[in-house]
């Protein structure tokens, strides 16, 4: 495994790294007036586990044998930007000027030279792209894995279920899907839209019925995330694996946590003073 760090971070160090990334996202985005902070904060622990521990990557973002990450909920990509800056794929200046003339877009666009594998502006597109890449890797006998982070609201898209059918049919064990299950989409809770009320296992039951290996975890617990993903990377699974990561939208800023109206809205100074989970 090629790792970008001089040493592998332990779980405590990795949690501290995630907190520093969280702080960086909030500081840059509040200062520059960039919305979509809340949907970005819910995936930072997942992304930190992938980039600093799990994924096979090198200092060259275009290394042919690298693991691929398709970030389907591309409007919530700010944590990904901050991590790619931290590991040296994206210039710090581009991030500092985000929303102020930077080449980085508010909704992520494909640029493999800086570690962005796909543009996924329209929700529901990321998993089909990831499935296609995983299928291509399999028929070419490539060893890399494909990871796809998708939002729970995206599971309402028919393309999600078409992709799962295809991936199971073709036994794409090299595909690992992580669902950011923060239970909110845009301006309301999922159970007020299409998810059945009081059916906490609804999503898991559906995905298992399609034939995937499915597990659940606390999406803000680095140890749990690493444990499951490490086990899958060393398993003999023959079908795609799906991790339902239970997260909190806006995690880290108390004024944003589980609040539907802050999907895009910036926090006020008074709201920021309500407190945070990181130093």
mmCIF file of C-alpha atoms in Angstrom:
data_model
loop_
_atom_site.group_PDB
_atom_site.id
_atom_site.type_symbol
_atom_site.label_atom_id
_atom_site.label_comp_id
_atom_site.label_asym_id
_atom_site.label_seq_id
_atom_site.Cartn_x
_atom_site.Cartn_y
_atom_site.Cartn_z
ATOM 1 C CA UNK A 1 0.000 0.000 0.000
ATOM 2 C CA UNK A 2 1.322 3.413 -0.891
ATOM 3 C CA UNK A 3 0.491 5.980 1.772
ATOM 4 C CA UNK A 4 1.014 9.703 1.516
ATOM 5 C CA UNK A 5 2.077 10.109 5.128
ATOM 6 C CA UNK A 6 5.505 9.434 6.592
ATOM 7 C CA UNK A 7 3.753 7.215 9.152
ATOM 8 C CA UNK A 8 0.323 5.673 9.481
ATOM 9 C CA UNK A 9 -1.863 7.741 11.810
ATOM 10 C CA UNK A 10 -3.447 5.874 14.705
ATOM 11 C CA UNK A 11 -7.157 6.335 15.348
ATOM 12 C CA UNK A 12 -6.678 9.179 17.840
ATOM 13 C CA UNK A 13 -4.323 11.032 15.494
ATOM 14 C CA UNK A 14 -6.720 10.456 12.626
ATOM 15 C CA UNK A 15 -9.626 11.892 14.619
ATOM 16 C CA UNK A 16 -7.546 14.983 15.386
ATOM 17 C CA UNK A 17 -6.680 15.260 11.689
ATOM 18 C CA UNK A 18 -10.399 15.120 10.824
ATOM 19 C CA UNK A 19 -11.081 17.903 13.325
ATOM 20 C CA UNK A 20 -8.378 20.075 11.731
ATOM 21 C CA UNK A 21 -9.938 19.461 8.322
ATOM 22 C CA UNK A 22 -13.352 20.366 9.747
ATOM 23 C CA UNK A 23 -11.986 23.610 11.167
ATOM 24 C CA UNK A 24 -10.326 24.435 7.853
ATOM 25 C CA UNK A 25 -13.597 23.915 5.971
ATOM 26 C CA UNK A 26 -15.572 26.137 8.326
ATOM 27 C CA UNK A 27 -12.929 28.880 8.447
ATOM 28 C CA UNK A 28 -12.435 29.103 4.664
ATOM 29 C CA UNK A 29 -16.076 28.739 3.704
ATOM 30 C CA UNK A 30 -17.485 31.180 6.260
ATOM 31 C CA UNK A 31 -14.826 33.750 5.388
ATOM 32 C CA UNK A 32 -15.417 33.404 1.639
ATOM 33 C CA UNK A 33 -19.210 33.065 1.742
ATOM 34 C CA UNK A 34 -19.378 29.507 0.398
ATOM 35 C CA UNK A 35 -22.664 27.717 1.073
ATOM 36 C CA UNK A 36 -23.141 23.942 1.419
ATOM 37 C CA UNK A 37 -21.065 23.810 4.595
ATOM 38 C CA UNK A 38 -23.524 21.526 6.420
ATOM 39 C CA UNK A 39 -23.594 18.721 3.792
ATOM 40 C CA UNK A 40 -19.793 18.917 3.614
ATOM 41 C CA UNK A 41 -19.264 18.467 7.354
ATOM 42 C CA UNK A 42 -21.083 15.133 7.589
ATOM 43 C CA UNK A 43 -18.550 13.244 5.434
ATOM 44 C CA UNK A 44 -15.227 14.515 6.808
ATOM 45 C CA UNK A 45 -14.566 11.563 9.143
ATOM 46 C CA UNK A 46 -15.330 9.134 6.305
ATOM 47 C CA UNK A 47 -13.032 10.976 3.903
ATOM 48 C CA UNK A 48 -10.265 11.149 6.504
ATOM 49 C CA UNK A 49 -10.410 7.392 7.041
ATOM 50 C CA UNK A 50 -10.254 6.777 3.292
ATOM 51 C CA UNK A 51 -7.420 9.155 2.401
ATOM 52 C CA UNK A 52 -5.185 8.788 5.444
ATOM 53 C CA UNK A 53 -5.654 5.077 6.120
ATOM 54 C CA UNK A 54 -7.648 2.961 3.684
ATOM 55 C CA UNK A 55 -7.126 3.987 0.075
ATOM 56 C CA UNK A 56 -4.153 2.873 -1.994
ATOM 57 C CA UNK A 57 -2.833 6.161 -3.369
ATOM 58 C CA UNK A 58 0.512 7.806 -4.102
ATOM 59 C CA UNK A 59 1.981 11.270 -4.334
ATOM 60 C CA UNK A 60 0.946 11.240 -7.997
ATOM 61 C CA UNK A 61 -2.840 11.776 -8.217
ATOM 62 C CA UNK A 62 -2.824 10.195 -11.689
ATOM 63 C CA UNK A 63 -0.994 7.020 -10.667
ATOM 64 C CA UNK A 64 -2.619 4.313 -12.781
ATOM 65 C CA UNK A 65 -3.005 1.772 -9.972
ATOM 66 C CA UNK A 66 -4.577 4.193 -7.490
ATOM 67 C CA UNK A 67 -7.864 3.472 -5.779
ATOM 68 C CA UNK A 68 -10.587 5.741 -7.144
ATOM 69 C CA UNK A 69 -13.014 7.805 -5.066
ATOM 70 C CA UNK A 70 -16.205 8.993 -6.750
ATOM 71 C CA UNK A 71 -17.804 11.648 -4.561
ATOM 72 C CA UNK A 72 -21.389 11.598 -5.741
ATOM 73 C CA UNK A 73 -22.845 14.308 -3.458
ATOM 74 C CA UNK A 74 -20.591 16.820 -5.199
ATOM 75 C CA UNK A 75 -22.224 19.899 -3.670
ATOM 76 C CA UNK A 76 -20.831 18.755 -0.290
ATOM 77 C CA UNK A 77 -17.253 18.413 -1.524
ATOM 78 C CA UNK A 78 -15.560 21.005 0.678
ATOM 79 C CA UNK A 79 -14.099 18.414 3.048
ATOM 80 C CA UNK A 80 -12.656 16.600 0.047
ATOM 81 C CA UNK A 81 -11.074 19.824 -1.213
ATOM 82 C CA UNK A 82 -9.484 20.464 2.194
ATOM 83 C CA UNK A 83 -8.035 16.954 2.352
ATOM 84 C CA UNK A 84 -6.658 17.131 -1.197
ATOM 85 C CA UNK A 85 -4.986 20.406 -0.202
ATOM 86 C CA UNK A 86 -3.551 18.799 2.918
ATOM 87 C CA UNK A 87 -2.007 15.896 0.981
ATOM 88 C CA UNK A 88 -0.644 18.167 -1.728
ATOM 89 C CA UNK A 89 -2.895 17.464 -4.719
ATOM 90 C CA UNK A 90 -4.492 20.934 -4.692
ATOM 91 C CA UNK A 91 -2.507 24.137 -4.155
ATOM 92 C CA UNK A 92 -3.285 25.854 -0.856
ATOM 93 C CA UNK A 93 -3.781 29.144 -2.675
ATOM 94 C CA UNK A 94 -6.647 27.658 -4.699
ATOM 95 C CA UNK A 95 -8.393 26.632 -1.488
ATOM 96 C CA UNK A 96 -7.780 29.939 0.271
ATOM 97 C CA UNK A 97 -9.392 31.699 -2.718
ATOM 98 C CA UNK A 98 -12.291 29.239 -2.978
ATOM 99 C CA UNK A 99 -15.452 31.110 -4.034
ATOM 100 C CA UNK A 100 -13.258 34.165 -4.687
ATOM 101 C CA UNK A 101 -11.885 33.445 -8.144
ATOM 102 C CA UNK A 102 -10.396 30.010 -7.479
ATOM 103 C CA UNK A 103 -10.553 27.304 -10.146
ATOM 104 C CA UNK A 104 -12.362 25.092 -7.623
ATOM 105 C CA UNK A 105 -16.085 25.066 -8.276
ATOM 106 C CA UNK A 106 -18.825 25.104 -5.680
ATOM 107 C CA UNK A 107 -20.060 21.788 -7.049
ATOM 108 C CA UNK A 108 -17.099 19.529 -7.790
ATOM 109 C CA UNK A 109 -15.970 19.050 -11.390
ATOM 110 C CA UNK A 110 -13.698 16.341 -12.769
ATOM 111 C CA UNK A 111 -9.971 17.098 -12.729
ATOM 112 C CA UNK A 112 -7.907 13.962 -12.192
ATOM 113 C CA UNK A 113 -4.662 15.959 -12.073
ATOM 114 C CA UNK A 114 -5.746 17.297 -8.661
ATOM 115 C CA UNK A 115 -7.485 14.160 -7.430
ATOM 116 C CA UNK A 116 -11.065 14.821 -8.541
ATOM 117 C CA UNK A 117 -12.171 11.663 -10.353
ATOM 118 C CA UNK A 118 -15.624 12.753 -11.521
ATOM 119 C CA UNK A 119 -17.993 15.688 -11.753
ATOM 120 C CA UNK A 120 -21.318 14.768 -10.171
ATOM 121 C CA UNK A 121 -23.416 17.909 -10.145
ATOM 122 C CA UNK A 122 -26.699 16.101 -10.783
ATOM 123 C CA UNK A 123 -27.433 13.767 -7.876
ATOM 124 C CA UNK A 124 -27.638 10.062 -8.633
ATOM 125 C CA UNK A 125 -24.816 10.088 -11.200
ATOM 126 C CA UNK A 126 -21.887 9.153 -8.979
ATOM 127 C CA UNK A 127 -22.786 5.523 -8.331
ATOM 128 C CA UNK A 128 -23.337 4.721 -12.038
ATOM 129 C CA UNK A 129 -19.920 6.265 -12.779
ATOM 130 C CA UNK A 130 -18.271 4.304 -9.954
ATOM 131 C CA UNK A 131 -19.942 1.100 -11.108
ATOM 132 C CA UNK A 132 -18.683 1.601 -14.653
ATOM 133 C CA UNK A 133 -15.127 2.228 -13.439
ATOM 134 C CA UNK A 134 -15.249 -0.851 -11.203
ATOM 135 C CA UNK A 135 -16.558 -2.973 -14.084
ATOM 136 C CA UNK A 136 -13.783 -1.687 -16.350
ATOM 137 C CA UNK A 137 -11.190 -2.507 -13.707
ATOM 138 C CA UNK A 138 -12.530 -6.031 -13.333
ATOM 139 C CA UNK A 139 -12.529 -6.904 -17.030
ATOM 140 C CA UNK A 140 -8.990 -5.508 -17.344
ATOM 141 C CA UNK A 141 -7.815 -7.457 -14.270
ATOM 142 C CA UNK A 142 -6.844 -4.239 -12.478
ATOM 143 C CA UNK A 143 -6.352 -4.491 -8.727
ATOM 144 C CA UNK A 144 -7.555 -1.074 -7.622
ATOM 145 C CA UNK A 145 -10.792 -0.542 -5.721
ATOM 146 C CA UNK A 146 -13.474 2.015 -6.430
ATOM 147 C CA UNK A 147 -15.087 3.854 -3.530
ATOM 148 C CA UNK A 148 -18.271 5.851 -3.934
ATOM 149 C CA UNK A 149 -19.631 8.252 -1.322
ATOM 150 C CA UNK A 150 -23.276 8.990 -1.950
ATOM 151 C CA UNK A 151 -25.941 10.861 -0.007
ATOM 152 C CA UNK A 152 -28.930 9.084 1.489
ATOM 153 C CA UNK A 153 -31.268 11.414 -0.425
ATOM 154 C CA UNK A 154 -29.674 10.169 -3.638
ATOM 155 C CA UNK A 155 -31.022 6.691 -2.975
ATOM 156 C CA UNK A 156 -34.375 8.005 -4.204
ATOM 157 C CA UNK A 157 -32.890 8.113 -7.707
ATOM 158 C CA UNK A 158 -33.638 5.127 -9.932
ATOM 159 C CA UNK A 159 -30.062 5.197 -11.204
ATOM 160 C CA UNK A 160 -28.909 4.071 -7.745
ATOM 161 C CA UNK A 161 -30.871 0.846 -7.934
ATOM 162 C CA UNK A 162 -30.003 0.180 -11.572
ATOM 163 C CA UNK A 163 -26.339 0.493 -10.624
ATOM 164 C CA UNK A 164 -26.707 -1.909 -7.707
ATOM 165 C CA UNK A 165 -28.376 -4.486 -9.947
ATOM 166 C CA UNK A 166 -25.565 -4.226 -12.479
ATOM 167 C CA UNK A 167 -22.842 -4.329 -9.821
ATOM 168 C CA UNK A 168 -24.281 -7.437 -8.148
ATOM 169 C CA UNK A 169 -24.904 -9.181 -11.481
ATOM 170 C CA UNK A 170 -21.265 -8.673 -12.485
ATOM 171 C CA UNK A 171 -19.928 -9.442 -8.987
ATOM 172 C CA UNK A 172 -18.087 -6.158 -8.584
ATOM 173 C CA UNK A 173 -16.427 -6.939 -5.269
ATOM 174 C CA UNK A 174 -13.974 -4.121 -6.029
ATOM 175 C CA UNK A 175 -16.786 -1.579 -5.466
ATOM 176 C CA UNK A 176 -17.321 -0.162 -1.971
ATOM 177 C CA UNK A 177 -20.236 2.237 -1.520
ATOM 178 C CA UNK A 178 -20.493 4.487 1.527
ATOM 179 C CA UNK A 179 -23.833 6.160 2.145
ATOM 180 C CA UNK A 180 -23.719 9.425 4.083
ATOM 181 C CA UNK A 181 -26.872 8.678 6.033
ATOM 182 C CA UNK A 182 -27.470 12.057 7.693
ATOM 183 C CA UNK A 183 -31.233 11.650 7.208
ATOM 184 C CA UNK A 184 -31.658 15.068 5.617
ATOM 185 C CA UNK A 185 -31.903 16.120 2.006
ATOM 186 C CA UNK A 186 -31.792 19.777 1.008
ATOM 187 C CA UNK A 187 -34.572 21.341 3.090
ATOM 188 C CA UNK A 188 -36.266 18.489 4.958
ATOM 189 C CA UNK A 189 -35.842 15.142 6.683
ATOM 190 C CA UNK A 190 -36.002 12.052 4.494
ATOM 191 C CA UNK A 191 -38.825 10.493 6.476
ATOM 192 C CA UNK A 192 -40.978 13.485 5.545
ATOM 193 C CA UNK A 193 -40.343 12.808 1.859
ATOM 194 C CA UNK A 194 -39.952 9.176 0.787
ATOM 195 C CA UNK A 195 -38.525 7.143 3.677
ATOM 196 C CA UNK A 196 -41.096 5.264 5.778
ATOM 197 C CA UNK A 197 -41.417 6.689 9.268
ATOM 198 C CA UNK A 198 -40.036 4.642 12.174
ATOM 199 C CA UNK A 199 -38.352 2.160 9.818
ATOM 200 C CA UNK A 200 -34.711 2.572 10.784
ATOM 201 C CA UNK A 201 -33.636 -0.508 8.841
ATOM 202 C CA UNK A 202 -35.506 0.499 5.671
ATOM 203 C CA UNK A 203 -32.408 1.384 3.615
ATOM 204 C CA UNK A 204 -30.385 -1.621 4.805
ATOM 205 C CA UNK A 205 -33.228 -4.016 4.024
ATOM 206 C CA UNK A 206 -33.636 -2.657 0.506
ATOM 207 C CA UNK A 207 -29.931 -2.805 -0.352
ATOM 208 C CA UNK A 208 -29.523 -6.315 1.077
ATOM 209 C CA UNK A 209 -32.473 -7.408 -1.064
ATOM 210 C CA UNK A 210 -30.473 -6.359 -4.131
ATOM 211 C CA UNK A 211 -27.702 -8.748 -3.109
ATOM 212 C CA UNK A 212 -25.017 -6.492 -1.602
ATOM 213 C CA UNK A 213 -23.035 -7.010 1.579
ATOM 214 C CA UNK A 214 -24.302 -4.303 3.940
ATOM 215 C CA UNK A 215 -23.055 -3.024 7.287
ATOM 216 C CA UNK A 216 -23.823 0.053 9.377
ATOM 217 C CA UNK A 217 -21.589 2.247 11.504
ATOM 218 C CA UNK A 218 -21.303 5.561 13.305
ATOM 219 C CA UNK A 219 -20.048 7.773 10.489
ATOM 220 C CA UNK A 220 -18.167 9.976 12.946
ATOM 221 C CA UNK A 221 -16.309 7.116 14.633
ATOM 222 C CA UNK A 222 -12.944 6.648 12.912
ATOM 223 C CA UNK A 223 -12.332 3.286 14.604
ATOM 224 C CA UNK A 224 -15.622 1.813 13.391
ATOM 225 C CA UNK A 225 -15.153 3.093 9.848
ATOM 226 C CA UNK A 226 -11.595 1.773 9.598
ATOM 227 C CA UNK A 227 -12.477 -1.591 11.100
ATOM 228 C CA UNK A 228 -15.195 -2.349 8.566
ATOM 229 C CA UNK A 229 -13.339 -1.024 5.522
ATOM 230 C CA UNK A 230 -10.114 -2.837 6.463
ATOM 231 C CA UNK A 231 -12.030 -6.082 6.859
ATOM 232 C CA UNK A 232 -13.668 -5.658 3.474
ATOM 233 C CA UNK A 233 -10.332 -4.895 1.803
ATOM 234 C CA UNK A 234 -9.042 -8.237 3.092
ATOM 235 C CA UNK A 235 -12.205 -10.258 2.537
ATOM 236 C CA UNK A 236 -13.254 -12.707 -0.137
ATOM 237 C CA UNK A 237 -16.560 -10.966 -0.814
ATOM 238 C CA UNK A 238 -17.856 -11.567 -4.331
ATOM 239 C CA UNK A 239 -20.384 -8.719 -4.487
ATOM 240 C CA UNK A 240 -20.323 -4.946 -3.832
ATOM 241 C CA UNK A 241 -20.120 -3.822 -0.218
ATOM 242 C CA UNK A 242 -22.268 -0.999 1.122
ATOM 243 C CA UNK A 243 -21.529 0.856 4.344
ATOM 244 C CA UNK A 244 -24.431 2.853 5.733
ATOM 245 C CA UNK A 245 -22.654 5.517 7.780
ATOM 246 C CA UNK A 246 -24.989 7.187 10.260
ATOM 247 C CA UNK A 247 -23.907 10.810 10.318
ATOM 248 C CA UNK A 248 -25.092 14.217 11.462
ATOM 249 C CA UNK A 249 -25.560 16.929 8.886
ATOM 250 C CA UNK A 250 -23.514 19.948 9.898
ATOM 251 C CA UNK A 251 -21.450 17.837 12.312
ATOM 252 C CA UNK A 252 -19.027 19.954 14.305
ATOM 253 C CA UNK A 253 -20.986 23.216 14.372
ATOM 254 C CA UNK A 254 -23.760 23.094 16.967
ATOM 255 C CA UNK A 255 -25.755 25.736 15.089
ATOM 256 C CA UNK A 256 -25.922 23.483 12.021
ATOM 257 C CA UNK A 257 -26.344 19.982 13.387
ATOM 258 C CA UNK A 258 -29.584 18.364 12.169
ATOM 259 C CA UNK A 259 -30.991 21.718 11.049
ATOM 260 C CA UNK A 260 -32.671 21.514 7.647
ATOM 261 C CA UNK A 261 -32.595 25.220 6.808
ATOM 262 C CA UNK A 262 -28.782 25.439 6.853
ATOM 263 C CA UNK A 263 -28.306 23.141 3.848
ATOM 264 C CA UNK A 264 -26.851 26.092 1.922
ATOM 265 C CA UNK A 265 -27.288 29.076 4.264
ATOM 266 C CA UNK A 266 -24.188 30.505 5.932
ATOM 267 C CA UNK A 267 -24.113 30.691 9.757
ATOM 268 C CA UNK A 268 -24.279 34.105 11.389
ATOM 269 C CA UNK A 269 -21.651 35.250 13.895
ATOM 270 C CA UNK A 270 -24.163 34.719 16.678
ATOM 271 C CA UNK A 271 -24.813 31.140 15.499
ATOM 272 C CA UNK A 272 -21.088 30.394 15.288
ATOM 273 C CA UNK A 273 -20.799 31.434 18.927
ATOM 274 C CA UNK A 274 -23.187 28.614 19.888
ATOM 275 C CA UNK A 275 -20.181 26.311 19.970
ATOM 276 C CA UNK A 276 -18.367 23.580 18.087
ATOM 277 C CA UNK A 277 -17.056 20.048 18.641
ATOM 278 C CA UNK A 278 -13.470 20.723 17.558
ATOM 279 C CA UNK A 279 -10.705 22.936 18.960
#
